Amino acid sequence: MRAADIIIKKRGTGNQKGQELSQEEIEFLVNGYVDGSIPDYQMSAFLMAVYFSGMTFGETGILTGCMLRSGDTIDLEKLKGLKGPFVDKHSTGGVGDKISLPLAPIVASLGVKIPMMSGRGLGHTGGTLDKLESIEDYNVNLNEEQFASIIEKTGFAMMGQTEKIVPADKKMYALRDVTGTVESVPLITASILSKKVAEGSDALVFDVKCGKGAFMKSESDAGQLASFLVKTAQAMGKSSCALLTRMDSPLGFKVGNYLEIEETLECLQGKGPADVMELTYALASRMAVFGGMAKDTEDGIAKCKEAVKSGKALSKFLENVKAQGGNPDKLLGEQGKRRSKFKSELFAKQDGFLTVDAYKTGIACINLGVGRNKSSDKVDADSGIIFCRRQGDFVKKGEKLLEVYGKSPDALESGKQQLEAALDFCEEKPEEKKLVLKEIK
Ligand code: URA
């Protein structure tokens, strides 16, 4: 077998479209890339061929399986004798999307076990690990035994991908990031699912975003991704469903690393923003059903709301903070007080209905210090934005719209300028779109 022949087969020739690859051909490429016998330039060409020619549902399943088998998988029963079902949720990423943070303790407080392997900020979107690391001493670099012990103790644990878990994705994702091959439904499906299956989940709920601040801008592309994720997960023996949700403007009032931890505390204290709570309950209730703790979505929503009202979900979050090395008393003590010293404010330039572009806000946040321009950049815990007014609100000229925090005076100035471009003032009230567009099962 020759890598070049497989690349040509997938790419197609002249007016003949690329063809479906066999298990052996996909395995040859993935295994060869991981063991170093296939170089970056051939894998790059293959990824570009997939980007243009696509993959069938069958090929996507094969690719996911090959990537999964490239490394270790976590067996929570073997490690700690834990009994499933283990349930997790994955979001395709957005701005102000902190849903995993309130959701995990809410669902865990109902008795569902959640092994959550999360990521860092990607492009203009925020990352759960970066947010968690803004909690002093919170450790996301767990080994498999620590991960299982914390799940046993507190019902959920949150860690980053280790060197041993899906090394094929580590290498392929880094290459996709620099070869313009991220936005491909089969490649995204295989990348996400190989990691989610490796962490030991039995059931998966996906939040697939669409809109200005999502990787998939159109509802039809997002719908295709959602159905590939759900069907591939099901073909691998996992229960699964997806919600298609809007990501046109940031979720919640706070965007940042520590600022989103602070908003998480507010959610768990019963003071969360309506959009964040709506999405949290929509996703959490489906996890509760998969975990056997609710008979249907409605019952799940009622139970999740009660977990917040009773304070059980907040206690669960604080238990986890302690188990992963943080100090819950310190975290509660700094609520509402911890802010970067480099602060500014933005005011309405005219009367009108406010619109806030999620993508431009995400880019502004990178420059404030919340995210990275290159992978070696360090993120700043205390940078970010607090919105006083939000998408669709009518504002008067001169009214305060938001507070902005940067990692340095220069970062603050450049982030602030970009934020100005993310805001607009319309004469007509923008159409109020539903947050949850549909469910794919
Ligand atoms: N997140 C992932 O883990 N992989 C992708 O390909 C895209 C988003």
XYZ file of C-alpha atoms and ligand atoms in Angstrom:
449
model
C 0.000 0.000 0.000
C 1.260 3.509 -0.809
C 0.109 6.655 0.980
C 0.130 8.626 -2.301
C -2.331 6.157 -3.914
C -4.736 6.488 -0.984
C -4.526 10.286 -1.137
C -5.283 10.223 -4.893
C -8.196 7.808 -4.345
C -9.759 10.169 -1.813
C -8.961 13.279 -3.853
C -10.346 12.016 -7.167
C -9.015 12.727 -10.667
C -10.326 15.110 -13.345
C -14.087 14.872 -13.263
C -14.062 11.658 -11.207
C -14.933 12.342 -7.575
C -12.906 11.012 -4.655
C -13.833 7.466 -3.638
C -14.686 5.667 -0.429
C -11.648 4.246 1.401
C -11.438 0.826 3.007
C -10.707 0.049 6.661
C -7.171 -1.114 5.672
C -6.437 2.112 3.802
C -7.618 4.380 6.632
C -5.754 2.266 9.208
C -2.590 2.371 7.102
C -2.628 6.179 7.075
C -3.558 6.761 10.727
C -1.191 4.126 12.154
C 1.590 5.233 9.840
C 1.147 8.857 10.885
C 1.266 7.981 14.584
C 4.373 5.748 14.242
C 6.163 8.354 12.095
C 6.348 6.345 8.840
C 3.927 8.753 7.149
C 5.220 12.343 7.200
C 3.269 15.531 7.923
C 3.161 16.488 4.218
C 1.322 13.294 3.243
C -1.107 13.507 6.137
C -1.724 17.197 5.274
C -2.561 16.229 1.683
C -4.867 13.465 2.909
C -6.673 15.848 5.301
C -7.176 18.341 2.473
C -8.533 15.554 0.236
C -11.024 14.665 2.990
C -11.883 18.334 3.435
C -12.933 18.582 -0.239
C -14.215 15.061 -0.984
C -15.775 14.317 2.430
C -16.177 10.870 3.928
C -19.157 8.580 4.119
C -20.708 7.821 7.445
C -19.034 4.366 7.315
C -15.564 5.818 6.660
C -16.065 8.316 9.496
C -16.768 5.438 11.909
C -13.642 3.612 10.727
C -11.507 6.759 11.108
C -12.903 7.328 14.624
C -12.126 3.720 15.609
C -8.543 3.897 14.247
C -7.888 7.147 16.118
C -9.378 5.712 19.320
C -7.137 2.620 19.126
C -4.012 4.796 18.695
C -3.775 5.188 22.488
C -5.114 4.241 25.929
C -8.761 4.201 26.898
C -9.894 4.840 30.457
C -11.724 1.943 32.092
C -13.364 3.423 35.202
C -14.689 0.054 36.333
C -11.251 -1.573 36.163
C -9.528 1.399 37.799
C -11.903 1.940 40.723
C -14.746 -0.532 40.377
C -17.062 2.331 39.375
C -20.358 1.388 37.819
C -21.866 3.373 34.924
C -23.639 4.622 33.061
C -21.008 7.323 32.636
C -22.410 10.313 30.827
C -20.705 13.354 29.304
C -21.558 16.401 27.208
C -19.532 18.071 24.486
C -19.924 21.521 22.983
C -18.480 22.430 19.594
C -17.430 25.744 21.166
C -18.638 29.290 21.509
C -18.121 32.630 23.249
C -19.198 32.864 26.891
C -20.054 29.154 26.642
C -19.424 28.070 30.217
C -22.216 25.460 30.225
C -20.001 22.488 31.221
C -19.142 24.240 34.488
C -22.635 24.537 36.041
C -23.917 21.444 34.192
C -21.439 18.890 35.589
C -22.194 19.526 39.293
C -25.939 19.791 38.649
C -26.045 16.386 36.926
C -23.556 14.812 39.362
C -25.702 15.948 42.297
C -28.499 13.761 40.876
C -26.174 10.747 41.118
C -24.941 10.527 37.504
C -21.189 9.929 37.063
C -19.432 12.273 34.654
C -15.919 11.686 33.261
C -15.229 15.016 31.565
C -12.160 15.378 29.373
C -12.166 18.980 28.207
C -10.150 21.234 25.963
C -8.463 24.613 25.937
C -9.582 27.703 24.058
C -9.563 27.123 20.312
C -9.543 30.042 17.853
C -12.016 32.662 19.067
C -13.800 30.199 21.434
C -13.089 29.746 25.139
C -11.898 26.505 26.770
C -13.145 24.811 29.945
C -9.598 23.947 31.108
C -8.417 27.568 30.830
C -11.427 28.676 32.888
C -10.883 26.009 35.563
C -7.203 26.901 35.860
C -8.188 30.429 36.870
C -9.177 28.835 40.195
C -5.953 28.962 42.208
C -4.298 25.499 42.469
C -7.096 23.712 40.561
C -5.373 20.769 38.831
C -6.601 19.598 35.429
C -3.466 17.523 34.737
C -4.779 14.344 36.315
C -3.608 10.822 35.615
C -6.179 8.105 34.989
C -6.179 6.913 38.645
C -6.687 10.447 39.991
C -9.462 11.005 37.438
C -11.281 7.846 38.561
C -10.773 8.633 42.295
C -12.244 12.116 41.935
C -15.255 10.746 40.030
C -15.711 8.214 42.840
C -15.497 10.955 45.482
C -17.447 13.808 43.898
C -19.358 12.290 40.953
C -17.449 14.216 38.297
C -13.890 15.087 37.356
C -12.484 17.457 34.759
C -9.167 16.831 33.076
C -7.191 17.584 29.936
C -6.192 15.083 27.275
C -3.026 13.176 28.322
C -0.139 12.179 26.035
C -1.427 8.604 26.013
C -5.063 9.286 25.111
C -5.792 9.432 21.361
C -2.265 10.464 20.247
C -3.534 10.322 16.655
C -5.881 13.244 17.382
C -3.151 15.216 19.141
C -0.966 15.024 16.010
C -3.749 15.331 13.437
C -5.492 18.197 15.206
C -2.269 20.216 15.430
C -1.755 19.666 11.699
C -5.367 20.577 10.814
C -5.045 23.772 12.794
C -2.241 24.985 10.488
C -3.385 23.481 7.168
C -6.890 24.947 6.902
C -8.601 21.595 7.466
C -10.468 22.116 10.753
C -13.983 22.717 9.365
C -14.678 19.240 8.014
C -17.631 17.229 9.339
C -15.938 13.777 9.257
C -12.660 15.110 10.687
C -14.417 16.986 13.507
C -16.605 13.959 14.242
C -13.643 11.567 14.474
C -11.600 14.033 16.540
C -14.329 14.702 19.116
C -15.701 11.174 19.353
C -12.376 9.343 19.608
C -11.602 11.425 22.725
C -15.082 11.136 24.243
C -15.128 7.353 23.830
C -11.565 7.075 25.216
C -12.523 8.879 28.446
C -14.946 6.038 29.270
C -18.385 7.565 28.558
C -21.372 5.312 27.857
C -23.653 8.143 26.751
C -22.982 11.501 25.134
C -24.995 14.690 24.735
C -23.691 17.108 22.088
C -24.253 20.846 21.947
C -23.656 21.689 18.291
C -23.516 25.437 17.808
C -24.346 27.368 14.689
C -24.132 31.050 13.864
C -21.625 33.894 13.748
C -19.640 32.737 16.790
C -19.633 29.011 15.926
C -17.239 27.004 13.747
C -20.283 25.881 11.731
C -21.973 29.080 10.570
C -25.024 27.617 8.847
C -27.801 25.559 10.352
C -27.447 22.948 7.617
C -23.683 22.388 8.223
C -24.271 22.250 11.982
C -27.170 19.827 11.436
C -24.936 17.561 9.355
C -22.240 17.608 12.051
C -24.835 16.860 14.747
C -26.199 13.899 12.863
C -22.688 12.497 12.129
C -21.764 12.840 15.821
C -24.951 11.169 17.040
C -25.005 8.362 14.463
C -21.296 7.580 14.791
C -21.564 7.522 18.615
C -24.562 5.198 18.369
C -22.719 2.929 15.919
C -19.962 2.672 18.554
C -22.501 1.489 21.115
C -23.006 4.813 22.928
C -26.381 6.373 23.681
C -26.391 9.816 22.160
C -28.362 12.899 21.179
C -27.495 16.423 20.062
C -29.039 19.853 20.446
C -28.531 22.381 17.687
C -28.116 25.726 19.430
C -27.563 29.326 18.348
C -24.233 31.064 18.872
C -24.686 34.531 17.327
C -24.041 36.592 20.452
C -22.139 35.652 23.636
C -23.860 33.465 26.235
C -24.418 35.080 29.637
C -23.154 38.419 30.971
C -19.536 37.404 31.569
C -16.848 36.308 29.133
C -13.362 35.426 30.351
C -11.602 32.760 32.375
C -12.169 33.643 36.051
C -15.202 35.759 35.071
C -16.917 32.642 33.705
C -16.116 30.736 36.907
C -17.773 33.611 38.767
C -20.845 33.380 36.522
C -20.890 29.625 37.152
C -21.109 30.306 40.905
C -24.013 32.680 40.197
C -25.759 29.941 38.168
C -25.355 27.491 41.023
C -26.545 30.101 43.541
C -29.793 30.526 41.587
C -28.770 33.863 40.044
C -27.676 32.633 36.603
C -28.539 34.455 33.346
C -31.676 33.101 31.641
C -29.920 31.942 28.437
C -27.145 30.107 30.322
C -29.692 28.382 32.565
C -31.967 27.450 29.657
C -29.146 25.739 27.811
C -27.699 24.168 30.950
C -31.048 22.610 31.864
C -31.741 21.490 28.273
C -28.434 19.592 28.115
C -28.318 18.485 31.763
C -31.825 17.001 31.638
C -30.842 14.764 28.706
C -27.776 13.604 30.636
C -30.012 12.830 33.618
C -32.194 10.650 31.372
C -29.171 8.791 29.947
C -27.836 8.366 33.489
C -31.099 6.755 34.624
C -31.965 9.566 37.059
C -34.939 11.069 35.176
C -37.756 9.447 33.259
C -37.871 12.074 30.526
C -36.519 15.530 29.653
C -39.255 17.357 31.546
C -38.618 15.326 34.675
C -34.882 15.928 34.176
C -35.362 19.705 33.979
C -37.444 19.706 37.176
C -34.793 17.651 39.002
C -31.948 19.848 37.770
C -33.795 23.015 38.861
C -34.355 21.483 42.299
C -30.635 20.603 42.548
C -29.825 24.308 42.099
C -32.597 25.526 44.429
C -31.607 23.162 47.239
C -27.925 24.178 47.027
C -26.855 20.577 46.286
C -25.349 21.488 42.920
C -23.294 24.331 44.450
C -21.995 21.991 47.191
C -21.067 19.447 44.518
C -19.094 22.078 42.579
C -17.225 23.179 45.709
C -16.506 19.529 46.633
C -14.957 19.068 43.198
C -12.902 22.287 43.515
C -11.441 20.907 46.750
C -10.839 17.419 45.302
C -8.944 18.916 42.339
C -6.691 21.030 44.584
C -8.527 24.376 44.857
C -9.766 26.233 47.937
C -13.587 26.604 47.933
C -13.616 29.227 50.737
C -11.128 31.398 48.878
C -13.145 31.015 45.671
C -16.352 32.126 47.386
C -14.505 34.942 49.174
C -13.262 36.528 45.939
C -16.658 36.442 44.198
C -17.524 39.867 42.777
C -14.146 41.292 43.845
C -11.485 39.624 41.732
C -10.796 41.801 38.687
C -7.798 42.745 36.555
C -6.489 46.190 37.520
C -6.474 47.222 33.852
C -10.086 48.227 33.426
C -12.117 50.343 31.040
C -15.750 50.816 30.042
C -17.669 51.170 26.785
C -20.680 53.456 26.344
C -23.426 53.551 23.703
C -22.475 55.790 20.784
C -26.120 56.327 19.832
C -29.668 55.285 20.715
C -30.798 51.925 19.342
C -31.252 48.228 19.813
C -27.901 46.690 20.705
C -26.417 43.790 18.734
C -23.292 41.951 19.906
C -21.335 39.822 17.417
C -20.037 36.675 19.150
C -17.142 36.076 16.735
C -15.810 39.643 17.023
C -16.230 39.504 20.805
C -14.213 36.258 20.861
C -11.419 37.839 18.820
C -11.398 40.899 21.113
C -11.115 38.545 24.092
C -8.007 36.885 22.633
C -6.362 40.309 22.534
C -7.474 41.181 26.052
C -5.576 38.073 27.255
C -8.441 35.572 27.650
C -7.274 33.416 24.717
C -4.197 32.675 22.633
C -2.925 34.071 19.329
C -0.417 31.197 19.108
C -0.370 27.905 20.992
C 2.600 28.925 23.189
C 0.754 32.027 24.539
C -0.242 31.985 28.210
C -3.826 32.950 28.990
C -4.628 35.549 31.632
C -7.054 34.500 34.362
C -8.623 37.885 35.095
C -9.148 39.457 31.654
C -12.549 39.563 30.014
C -15.823 41.393 29.684
C -18.838 42.036 31.881
C -21.855 43.073 29.836
C -24.290 45.499 31.499
C -26.601 45.483 28.449
C -27.025 42.648 25.960
C -28.140 41.684 22.483
C -31.604 43.065 21.724
C -31.695 45.613 24.595
C -32.704 49.185 23.713
C -29.933 51.535 24.850
C -29.661 55.314 25.064
C -26.621 57.251 23.841
C -24.031 57.509 26.634
C -25.374 54.529 28.551
C -22.754 52.118 29.974
C -22.722 48.902 27.925
C -19.901 46.888 29.377
C -16.804 46.731 31.545
C -13.661 45.454 29.912
C -10.558 44.004 31.616
C -7.160 43.367 29.985
C -3.912 41.676 30.973
C -1.954 44.905 30.338
C -2.691 48.510 29.286
C -1.821 47.649 25.642
C -3.980 44.511 25.632
C -6.829 46.517 27.103
C -6.572 49.186 24.414
C -6.454 46.771 21.475
C -9.213 44.530 22.899
C -11.381 47.566 23.553
C -11.027 48.812 19.975
C -12.027 45.402 18.623
C -14.978 45.276 20.973
C -16.281 48.556 19.568
C -16.493 46.773 16.205
C -18.472 43.901 17.770
C -21.275 46.275 18.831
C -23.956 47.778 16.640
C -27.059 49.894 17.195
C -30.171 49.174 15.093
C -33.351 51.135 14.623
C -35.438 47.980 14.635
C -35.423 45.385 17.359
C -33.438 42.379 16.085
C -35.470 39.209 15.639
C -35.397 37.130 18.836
C -34.198 33.709 17.789
C -34.725 30.532 19.740
C -31.613 29.366 21.602
C -32.291 25.645 21.137
C -33.189 25.052 17.492
C -33.743 21.306 17.421
C -32.838 17.957 18.854
C -31.185 15.211 16.814
C -31.510 11.668 18.175
N -12.975 20.099 18.808
C -12.244 18.954 18.683
O -11.905 18.307 19.663
N -11.914 18.564 17.437
C -12.274 19.234 16.330
O -11.955 18.798 15.247
C -13.042 20.414 16.474
C -13.374 20.823 17.738
